Amino acid sequence: MSLVLLLEQVLNGVQLGVMLFLMAAGLTLIFGVMGLINLAHGSLYMVGAFAAAAVSGLTGSFLLGLAAALAAAAAAGALVEMLVIRRLYARDHLDQVLATFALILIFSEGTRWLFGSFPLFLDVPTWLSGPVALPLGIDYPKYRLAVIAVGLAVAGALAWLIGGTRLGVQIRAGEADREMIAALGVDINRLYTLVFALGAALAGLAGALVGAIQSVQVGMGEPVLILAFVVIVIGGIGSIRGAFVGALLVGLTDTLGRVLLPVIMTHIVGPQSAATVGSAVASMAIYILMALVLLVRPSGLFGRT
Amino acid sequence: MTRKGWVVGAAMMLALGLTQASAQDSALKVGMITTLSGGGAGLGIDVRDGFLLAVKQAGVPIDVVVEDDQRKPDIAVQLADKLIQSDKVDVMTGIIFSNLAMAVIPSAVAQGKIYLSPNAGPSQLAGPGCNPNYFNVAWQNDNLHEAAGAYANSAGHSNSFILAPNYPAGQDALTGYKRFYEGELAGELYTALGQTDYAAEIAQIRASGADSVFFFLPGGMGISFLKQYADSGVDMPVIGPAFSFDQGILQAVGDAALGVRNTSQWSKDLDNPTNAAFVESFQAEYGRLPSLYASQGFDTANLLISAMGKADVADADAFRAALKEADFDSTRGAFKFNTNQHPVQDIYVREVVKEGDVFTNRIVATALRERGDAYAADCPME
Amino acid sequence: MRRERIVNAALAVLLLGFPLWAYWAGEPFLITLATRAAILALAGVGLNLALGTGGLVSLGHAAFFGAGGYAMGVLAWHAQMYAPMNIAGFEIAGTKSMPVIWLVAVLTGALLASLIGALSLRSSGVYFIMLTLAFGQMAYYFAISWPAYGGEDGLSIYVRNGFPGLNTLDPIQFFLLAYAVLMAVIWFMARLQVSPFGLALAAARQSPARVQAVGIGVFRLRLVAFVISGAITALAGAMFADLNRFISPTMLNWHTSGELIVIVVLGGVARLYGPVAGAILLVTLEHVLGGFSDFWQIWLGLGLLAVVLFARGGLVGALAGRAVAHD
């Protein structure tokens, strides 16, 4: 394998990682502030993708679709928070797992009821389609570069939001001591709804961005959800920085594992079964990574103990 | 809910469960297990609708019990038990996915039920595992991949890059392609089942120096791959089986699929009167274009109806013989059964085109004529 | 507590009486449904020890359920094909005998649970949930891409395995067998809960530090509970595979773990008969709602939400009142 191809694969890994970060950031924020474990985060991702597909299908504008995805996911998030999630903060993890598992069923079948059983269409806008020539002779899709850019911009914006704004102060205070922040006169209900809607909007954005190059279909959120959980566990639950590092680690491990393991396996089990065995090990690679990280640091790379 | 409410509710549910199982009249009873909810629901809905359309048009006394397997093998097995033990059906059909077929069919046919497969054709049931009670009305799983391999030869491709998910149907697909394909392989890749991002694979394809790409990625995987492939700027021709280019899925792929050649035993524009009538009546009944799966459901029902005219289902030997004659007008033109009761049929090459706003397929060539399958020789039936 | 005993007895009688009635009425499929409920209840009883008594929210019990299933599938497949297994040079014949298969399933489940438990129990809370989920998914992907035993297609066993003195192909006999196993395990659980081990485990859920302070190792305590829990769930998995005469990676999917949790919570967490109530309810809902609408899972989801939000303590809790603390 040439070095240039390897570099291109690293870029692919970074792109997958950045996309995972958008999912994981919301998940980890919600856990950090409210202590809630939200299995339905993948459903919000799906809501974003469907909203983008529906609106850009009607208007022909990808940007309007993105805006719709953000709005729809944030609205769905706020609604779910006020109707259901709010009652779960004081509950144990078991109730949270079960209630959000129920939400998955409702969202998935509800979406199928609204949009039918066939996948929807959402495409890359023409001004972002096709490849662009990078140094070293790498032809790389423009759209994927744009996804990397958006992801990095969101990461920067989140860092600013949490580190440098009044809302961020409240969020950090909420993580540290819930009673205290309520005592200080912050409307805790409003803060929680806001944080949940923000996390949902990030998931919706990820869904819309990814929907353009993948399949917009019911159940699309679940594989990503599990990857996002792996990310935040590796990074340390509640830490945005951890989510970023974890997302890049998972993206790179997954991509490079898929590329390199079949090659490595050729030397171990021979070319006959290298493709299947390599692919089998590659599909488990990120879970092995997670187990290793937790063996060394039981609360993740950036987690508080 | 009050405590009393709980008890009443539970009792009501039990009672409802009982009434559901009550027996019906004396028409021929068909049990259909198919996928109607979750990710693969579109396929099952099309098979069901095609089947029911044919029953309606024929106006014969067929009682169809439709059940949703949720694409879960254990649910499918449980439904098969229900249809056999409780509904006492005569004939079973409907399963979409091979893994569910392998869970249900061997035991159902062993219990003496006739099974007509409208979609899945796993190799285990075509060779030594063939059964007089099992009829496949779609294709043996390898068929469309074999046709893709044959087409690659005639299109002058000599260096293919091939990929499929790492599960039995994926491994069979690549085997099927290689059975007819005579050129070199630029690369052979297995991806994860349910994988959604193919950037790494596409980069390998680009670097491999191949002159064509064959892929088998059913469902959402194919949509993702095609979109990302089109966006990557790699422009070598793609070939695949019809599953990733079918009517239900094509609108979601969009322009990325335009011009792609795919192999199928059926197409909307296949020129025979049965097919023309089918396409028109399906559209009139359901307000959408029929898919490959709808045509298979339609043919399955018509095969069954043709046998009903010749024999009584109570006489199993005569009914099986009547089915084996395949004396019905298929939407795909000529159709007959091989010794292993799998189809012998032509398989075509289609091209994805745009008619107005709708993406669809038209036939451009015939890949294989009167193709049976590679396993029939191992089947002890004659 | 007395009321809960009455509810428990009613559940035991309902689960036994319904299939007997179905047998009398000539409805063999309803017996099969009851068998499904009994076996899922058994899996739930296993999970309930970790989840309810131990407070260990495992989202990876599908791994044990599936491991039990594969123990049955692999052994019966080798017997069916008359092809002995070759493990490290030893030839081991397959078997179609349920007691042997159950023993192997229990051992497999226990071994897997001790591995997963030893690694996951070092963490707690959300990390524990996520770790069990990840290990479960690892097992799932392994089963899918492991070609020797059918991969994604799974394995079909044509004839149900045998049990000495019974005709297991007869639905009512197989049901009675499953019911007997379920009752035996529930009896064992009842003894376990009031044993020093059970009491210490429950205490460790509420206050690990205090238990540690009196000199009991919390980690070891939880590990033992997790292993017993995994072993019972694996036993249920082997019986579930026998009910279907089929085994596939779907049993290992995380949705299966979710459904097992649903069974426990619907019925009542940490209640002895909670999983029995939950399994009866889930199987009934699946069967009845599935007949009403293609979108029945929406109603299932709404029902679940209602139970979690408003009917804490599940079905048994609603019927028997809040007898045990659930935190």
Coordinates of C-alpha atoms in Angstrom, one line a residue, chain A residues 1-2 5 8-9 12 15-16 109 112 117-124 128-131 139-144 210-218 220 223-224 255 258-259 262-263 275-277 279-280 283, chain B residues 36-39 41-43 45-46 166 171 188-192 194-204 206-207 219-221 223-225 227-228 230-233 248-256 288:
Chain A
M1 CA 0.0 0.0 0.0
S2 CA 1.4 3.3 -1.0
L5 CA -3.2 6.0 -0.2
E8 CA -6.0 9.4 2.1
Q9 CA -7.3 6.8 4.5
N12 CA -11.2 9.4 5.7
Q15 CA -13.8 12.7 8.5
L16 CA -15.6 9.8 10.2
E109 CA -42.1 3.4 13.6
R112 CA -42.0 5.0 9.0
S117 CA -41.0 2.2 4.3
F118 CA -38.6 3.2 1.5
P119 CA -35.5 5.3 1.9
L120 CA -35.7 9.0 1.1
F121 CA -33.5 10.9 -1.3
L122 CA -31.0 13.5 -0.2
D123 CA -28.0 14.4 -2.3
V124 CA -24.9 16.5 -2.0
L128 CA -20.1 20.6 -3.2
S129 CA -20.2 17.5 -5.4
G130 CA -17.2 15.9 -7.0
P131 CA -13.6 15.6 -6.0
D139 CA -8.4 13.3 -5.2
Y140 CA -10.7 13.9 -2.3
P141 CA -14.5 14.6 -2.4
K142 CA -15.2 18.2 -1.7
Y143 CA -18.2 17.3 0.4
R144 CA -16.2 15.3 2.8
V210 CA -24.4 12.2 6.6
G211 CA -27.8 11.7 5.0
A212 CA -26.5 13.4 1.8
I213 CA -23.9 10.6 1.3
Q214 CA -25.7 7.7 2.9
S215 CA -29.1 6.3 3.0
V216 CA -31.9 8.2 4.7
Q217 CA -33.9 5.4 6.2
V218 CA -35.6 4.3 9.4
M220 CA -30.2 4.8 10.4
P223 CA -25.3 2.0 14.3
V224 CA -24.1 5.6 14.8
T255 CA -11.1 3.2 9.0
R258 CA -10.8 -2.0 7.8
V259 CA -8.0 -1.1 5.4
P262 CA -7.1 -7.7 5.8
V263 CA -3.5 -7.0 4.7
A275 CA -10.5 -10.9 3.5
T276 CA -13.2 -12.5 5.7
V277 CA -11.1 -12.9 8.9
S279 CA -13.1 -7.9 8.0
A280 CA -14.4 -9.8 11.1
S283 CA -15.7 -4.9 12.9
Chain B
L36 CA -43.7 -5.5 7.1
S37 CA -42.0 -3.4 9.8
G38 CA -38.5 -2.1 10.4
G39 CA -35.7 -1.5 7.9
A41 CA -40.3 -3.5 5.3
G42 CA -40.5 -2.0 1.7
L43 CA -39.6 -5.4 0.2
I45 CA -44.9 -4.8 1.4
D46 CA -44.2 -5.1 -2.3
N166 CA -19.1 -10.2 5.2
Q171 CA -19.7 -14.5 0.1
E188 CA -11.8 -8.5 -3.4
L189 CA -13.2 -6.9 -0.3
Y190 CA -15.6 -7.8 2.4
T191 CA -17.3 -5.0 4.3
A192 CA -19.1 -5.0 7.6
G194 CA -24.8 -2.6 7.9
Q195 CA -21.7 -0.4 7.1
T196 CA -22.7 3.1 6.0
D197 CA -19.4 4.7 5.2
Y198 CA -17.4 3.4 2.2
A199 CA -14.7 6.1 1.9
A200 CA -11.9 3.7 2.7
E201 CA -13.2 1.1 0.2
I202 CA -13.6 3.7 -2.6
A203 CA -10.1 4.9 -2.0
Q204 CA -8.8 1.4 -2.4
R206 CA -9.4 4.2 -7.0
A207 CA -5.9 3.0 -6.2
G219 CA -30.7 -2.1 1.2
G220 CA -29.3 1.1 2.7
M221 CA -25.7 -0.1 2.2
I223 CA -27.6 3.6 -1.5
S224 CA -24.7 4.8 0.7
F225 CA -22.1 3.2 -1.5
K227 CA -23.9 8.1 -3.5
Q228 CA -20.3 8.1 -2.1
A230 CA -20.6 9.0 -7.5
D231 CA -19.3 11.8 -5.3
S232 CA -15.7 10.5 -5.3
G233 CA -15.1 11.2 -8.9
G248 CA -38.4 1.3 -4.3
I249 CA -34.9 2.2 -3.6
L250 CA -33.9 4.0 -6.8
Q251 CA -35.5 7.3 -6.0
A252 CA -33.3 7.5 -2.9
V253 CA -30.1 7.0 -4.9
G254 CA -31.0 9.6 -7.5
D255 CA -28.6 10.7 -10.2
A256 CA -25.8 8.6 -8.7
R288 CA -46.8 3.5 -7.4

